[in-house]
Amino acid sequence: MEAYESLVTRVSPSILEEPAPDHEIERKIVAAALRAPDHKRLRPWRFISIRGDARAKLGEIFAAAYQNKAPNASPEVIAREKKKPLRAPLILVVLAKIVDDANVPAIDQKFSAAAAAQNIILASEALGFGAVWKTGDAATDPLIREALGVKANEEIVAYIYIGTVKARPNPPAPLEVSAFLTSWPA
């Protein structure tokens, strides 16, 4: 019942801080990701771990990518882009690694990578940490993709920010299941 209660009360934390999961716990978190649904066991995912000073380097890349897209961006906006990777002490980048398989469409493989990302969030929570899923333009920007070594057959599905929860917003009111669930035929 504890796992179910965690699922129905989960909310993304507002502030994540040190400590990050150590390398052993990070491996446990990724082990949970590797159990995502995976048609034909293609293993259509890859993960990049970013921590420590590498986060500031990623921030420089985010800022450069933003400036390429918006050359007249204010210094404040560029500074905000630089700080994004510093929102948590650990970032796990989740990539869909698309395998050419006639029986498993690319969309199924992307969904598998998204399920792996969700498992990262749930495993982080289960192991005492908070996790937030971010994506946005940083998932598709060519400069960022190149800097991270994303291959032509890969797509960034998520940046999962992980750390110790400093602040968590109040959970929203529960949703009424019947507003989202229908039966077929009606």
mmCIF file of C-alpha atoms in Angstrom:
data_model
loop_
_atom_site.group_PDB
_atom_site.id
_atom_site.type_symbol
_atom_site.label_atom_id
_atom_site.label_comp_id
_atom_site.label_asym_id
_atom_site.label_seq_id
_atom_site.Cartn_x
_atom_site.Cartn_y
_atom_site.Cartn_z
ATOM 1 C CA MET A 1 0.000 0.000 0.000
ATOM 2 C CA GLU A 2 2.924 2.360 0.652
ATOM 3 C CA ALA A 3 3.909 2.357 -3.043
ATOM 4 C CA TYR A 4 0.337 3.148 -4.102
ATOM 5 C CA GLU A 5 0.029 5.971 -1.581
ATOM 6 C CA SER A 6 3.280 7.426 -2.879
ATOM 7 C CA LEU A 7 1.943 7.335 -6.455
ATOM 8 C CA VAL A 8 -1.350 9.081 -5.719
ATOM 9 C CA THR A 9 0.203 11.796 -3.543
ATOM 10 C CA ARG A 10 3.339 12.480 -5.630
ATOM 11 C CA VAL A 11 4.058 16.084 -6.555
ATOM 12 C CA SER A 12 7.172 17.624 -8.076
ATOM 13 C CA PRO A 13 9.285 19.365 -5.439
ATOM 14 C CA SER A 14 9.776 23.133 -5.677
ATOM 15 C CA ILE A 15 13.392 23.186 -4.508
ATOM 16 C CA LEU A 16 16.049 20.463 -4.704
ATOM 17 C CA GLU A 17 19.405 20.776 -2.995
ATOM 18 C CA GLU A 18 22.473 18.781 -1.945
ATOM 19 C CA PRO A 19 23.047 16.066 -1.256
ATOM 20 C CA ALA A 20 22.432 14.329 -4.534
ATOM 21 C CA PRO A 21 22.090 10.576 -4.600
ATOM 22 C CA ASP A 22 25.572 9.077 -4.395
ATOM 23 C CA HIS A 23 26.797 6.943 -7.291
ATOM 24 C CA GLU A 24 25.487 3.722 -5.734
ATOM 25 C CA ILE A 25 21.991 5.129 -5.293
ATOM 26 C CA GLU A 26 22.151 6.663 -8.779
ATOM 27 C CA ARG A 27 22.840 3.178 -10.161
ATOM 28 C CA LYS A 28 19.801 1.851 -8.273
ATOM 29 C CA ILE A 29 17.674 4.618 -9.760
ATOM 30 C CA VAL A 30 18.862 3.781 -13.270
ATOM 31 C CA ALA A 31 18.305 0.069 -12.584
ATOM 32 C CA ALA A 32 14.639 0.917 -12.022
ATOM 33 C CA ALA A 33 14.602 2.792 -15.345
ATOM 34 C CA LEU A 34 15.897 -0.337 -17.071
ATOM 35 C CA ARG A 35 12.701 -2.149 -16.040
ATOM 36 C CA ALA A 36 10.480 0.093 -18.167
ATOM 37 C CA PRO A 37 8.137 -1.645 -20.610
ATOM 38 C CA ASP A 38 10.236 -2.586 -23.611
ATOM 39 C CA HIS A 39 8.687 -4.371 -26.594
ATOM 40 C CA LYS A 40 11.066 -7.048 -27.924
ATOM 41 C CA ARG A 41 13.705 -6.024 -25.353
ATOM 42 C CA LEU A 42 15.266 -3.482 -27.698
ATOM 43 C CA ARG A 43 16.551 -1.456 -24.726
ATOM 44 C CA PRO A 44 15.688 1.801 -26.532
ATOM 45 C CA TRP A 45 17.148 4.137 -23.932
ATOM 46 C CA ARG A 46 20.365 5.704 -22.803
ATOM 47 C CA PHE A 47 21.095 7.922 -19.809
ATOM 48 C CA ILE A 48 23.595 10.721 -19.233
ATOM 49 C CA SER A 49 24.538 11.666 -15.660
ATOM 50 C CA ILE A 50 25.422 15.309 -15.018
ATOM 51 C CA ARG A 51 26.590 16.456 -11.600
ATOM 52 C CA GLY A 52 29.077 18.806 -9.966
ATOM 53 C CA ASP A 53 30.860 21.319 -12.200
ATOM 54 C CA ALA A 54 29.433 19.667 -15.319
ATOM 55 C CA ARG A 55 26.102 21.341 -14.462
ATOM 56 C CA ALA A 56 27.652 24.802 -14.849
ATOM 57 C CA LYS A 57 29.179 23.738 -18.164
ATOM 58 C CA LEU A 58 25.738 22.577 -19.298
ATOM 59 C CA GLY A 59 24.364 25.948 -18.190
ATOM 60 C CA GLU A 60 26.851 27.691 -20.486
ATOM 61 C CA ILE A 61 25.637 25.485 -23.339
ATOM 62 C CA PHE A 62 21.973 26.228 -22.521
ATOM 63 C CA ALA A 63 22.764 29.964 -22.543
ATOM 64 C CA ALA A 64 24.651 29.764 -25.862
ATOM 65 C CA ALA A 65 21.815 27.796 -27.448
ATOM 66 C CA TYR A 66 19.273 30.329 -26.229
ATOM 67 C CA GLN A 67 21.372 33.218 -27.485
ATOM 68 C CA ASN A 68 21.617 31.559 -30.923
ATOM 69 C CA LYS A 69 17.831 31.364 -31.024
ATOM 70 C CA ALA A 70 17.218 34.824 -29.558
ATOM 71 C CA PRO A 71 20.254 37.051 -30.260
ATOM 72 C CA ASN A 72 18.570 40.057 -28.634
ATOM 73 C CA ALA A 73 17.791 38.251 -25.389
ATOM 74 C CA SER A 74 18.410 40.284 -22.271
ATOM 75 C CA PRO A 75 21.357 39.486 -20.011
ATOM 76 C CA GLU A 76 18.843 38.473 -17.324
ATOM 77 C CA VAL A 77 17.288 35.850 -19.591
ATOM 78 C CA ILE A 78 20.713 34.500 -20.554
ATOM 79 C CA ALA A 79 21.718 34.369 -16.872
ATOM 80 C CA ARG A 80 18.519 32.418 -16.113
ATOM 81 C CA GLU A 81 19.390 29.869 -18.819
ATOM 82 C CA LYS A 82 22.868 29.447 -17.307
ATOM 83 C CA LYS A 83 21.351 28.698 -13.902
ATOM 84 C CA LYS A 84 18.825 26.078 -15.049
ATOM 85 C CA PRO A 85 21.123 23.054 -14.568
ATOM 86 C CA LEU A 86 21.967 24.286 -11.070
ATOM 87 C CA ARG A 87 18.382 23.690 -9.880
ATOM 88 C CA ALA A 88 19.403 20.250 -8.595
ATOM 89 C CA PRO A 89 22.664 18.522 -7.714
ATOM 90 C CA LEU A 90 22.093 15.691 -10.223
ATOM 91 C CA ILE A 91 20.542 15.637 -13.681
ATOM 92 C CA LEU A 92 19.816 12.415 -15.506
ATOM 93 C CA VAL A 93 19.225 13.015 -19.198
ATOM 94 C CA VAL A 94 16.961 10.333 -20.650
ATOM 95 C CA LEU A 95 17.376 9.576 -24.331
ATOM 96 C CA ALA A 96 15.247 7.410 -26.580
ATOM 97 C CA LYS A 97 17.682 5.346 -28.626
ATOM 98 C CA ILE A 98 15.628 4.403 -31.669
ATOM 99 C CA VAL A 99 16.424 0.975 -33.084
ATOM 100 C CA ASP A 100 15.367 0.154 -36.636
ATOM 101 C CA ASP A 101 12.870 -2.674 -36.126
ATOM 102 C CA ALA A 102 9.928 -3.354 -38.433
ATOM 103 C CA ASN A 103 7.857 -4.731 -35.535
ATOM 104 C CA VAL A 104 8.459 -1.932 -33.033
ATOM 105 C CA PRO A 105 7.642 1.559 -34.295
ATOM 106 C CA ALA A 106 9.791 4.481 -33.166
ATOM 107 C CA ILE A 107 6.890 5.906 -31.163
ATOM 108 C CA ASP A 108 6.752 2.742 -29.037
ATOM 109 C CA GLN A 109 10.454 3.113 -28.337
ATOM 110 C CA LYS A 110 10.011 6.768 -27.335
ATOM 111 C CA PHE A 111 7.189 5.772 -25.019
ATOM 112 C CA SER A 112 9.483 3.153 -23.480
ATOM 113 C CA ALA A 113 12.086 5.858 -22.813
ATOM 114 C CA ALA A 114 9.366 8.041 -21.274
ATOM 115 C CA ALA A 115 8.375 5.128 -19.029
ATOM 116 C CA ALA A 116 12.043 4.818 -18.037
ATOM 117 C CA ALA A 117 12.006 8.524 -17.124
ATOM 118 C CA GLN A 118 8.929 7.995 -14.961
ATOM 119 C CA ASN A 119 10.639 5.057 -13.260
ATOM 120 C CA ILE A 120 13.580 7.362 -12.474
ATOM 121 C CA ILE A 121 11.220 9.790 -10.759
ATOM 122 C CA LEU A 122 9.462 7.058 -8.799
ATOM 123 C CA ALA A 123 12.709 5.317 -7.803
ATOM 124 C CA SER A 124 14.215 8.643 -6.700
ATOM 125 C CA GLU A 125 11.206 9.259 -4.475
ATOM 126 C CA ALA A 126 11.289 5.707 -3.099
ATOM 127 C CA LEU A 127 14.978 6.134 -2.212
ATOM 128 C CA GLY A 128 14.380 9.384 -0.311
ATOM 129 C CA PHE A 129 15.053 12.014 -2.978
ATOM 130 C CA GLY A 130 12.918 14.353 -5.016
ATOM 131 C CA ALA A 131 12.821 14.454 -8.793
ATOM 132 C CA VAL A 132 11.438 16.839 -11.406
ATOM 133 C CA TRP A 133 10.954 16.159 -15.121
ATOM 134 C CA LYS A 134 11.997 19.033 -17.409
ATOM 135 C CA THR A 135 12.239 19.085 -21.180
ATOM 136 C CA GLY A 136 11.496 22.192 -23.275
ATOM 137 C CA ASP A 137 13.681 23.512 -26.086
ATOM 138 C CA ALA A 138 16.778 21.974 -24.499
ATOM 139 C CA ALA A 139 15.548 18.595 -25.748
ATOM 140 C CA THR A 140 15.687 19.512 -29.422
ATOM 141 C CA ASP A 141 18.263 22.265 -29.773
ATOM 142 C CA PRO A 142 21.050 21.154 -32.158
ATOM 143 C CA LEU A 143 23.842 22.855 -30.158
ATOM 144 C CA ILE A 144 22.782 21.119 -26.950
ATOM 145 C CA ARG A 145 22.320 17.770 -28.692
ATOM 146 C CA GLU A 146 25.827 18.004 -30.167
ATOM 147 C CA ALA A 147 27.407 19.035 -26.864
ATOM 148 C CA LEU A 148 25.796 16.065 -25.086
ATOM 149 C CA GLY A 149 26.828 13.651 -27.819
ATOM 150 C CA VAL A 150 23.262 12.814 -28.821
ATOM 151 C CA LYS A 151 23.362 10.617 -31.909
ATOM 152 C CA ALA A 152 21.160 10.960 -35.001
ATOM 153 C CA ASN A 153 18.983 8.007 -33.911
ATOM 154 C CA GLU A 154 18.444 9.431 -30.413
ATOM 155 C CA GLU A 155 16.021 11.926 -28.930
ATOM 156 C CA ILE A 156 16.171 13.619 -25.556
ATOM 157 C CA VAL A 157 13.011 12.622 -23.730
ATOM 158 C CA ALA A 158 13.676 14.255 -20.372
ATOM 159 C CA TYR A 159 16.053 16.047 -18.090
ATOM 160 C CA ILE A 160 15.297 14.588 -14.663
ATOM 161 C CA TYR A 161 16.518 16.911 -11.906
ATOM 162 C CA ILE A 162 17.220 14.952 -8.696
ATOM 163 C CA GLY A 163 18.229 16.015 -5.206
ATOM 164 C CA THR A 164 17.196 16.343 -1.594
ATOM 165 C CA VAL A 165 13.804 18.001 -1.225
ATOM 166 C CA LYS A 166 14.029 21.399 0.437
ATOM 167 C CA ALA A 167 10.523 22.535 -0.462
ATOM 168 C CA ARG A 168 7.563 20.655 -1.817
ATOM 169 C CA PRO A 169 4.358 22.398 -2.821
ATOM 170 C CA ASN A 170 1.119 21.259 -1.303
ATOM 171 C CA PRO A 171 -0.403 18.499 -3.385
ATOM 172 C CA PRO A 172 -3.242 19.625 -5.602
ATOM 173 C CA ALA A 173 -6.736 18.505 -4.782
ATOM 174 C CA PRO A 174 -7.398 14.931 -5.912
ATOM 175 C CA LEU A 175 -8.858 14.652 -9.384
ATOM 176 C CA GLU A 176 -12.158 12.913 -9.972
ATOM 177 C CA VAL A 177 -11.295 9.692 -11.813
ATOM 178 C CA SER A 178 -14.636 9.605 -13.628
ATOM 179 C CA ALA A 179 -13.715 12.830 -15.440
ATOM 180 C CA PHE A 180 -10.874 10.935 -17.169
ATOM 181 C CA LEU A 181 -12.162 7.350 -17.383
ATOM 182 C CA THR A 182 -14.800 6.124 -19.800
ATOM 183 C CA SER A 183 -15.998 2.685 -20.744
ATOM 184 C CA TRP A 184 -16.243 1.327 -24.240
ATOM 185 C CA PRO A 185 -18.676 0.786 -25.719
ATOM 186 C CA ALA A 186 -20.452 3.633 -23.966
#
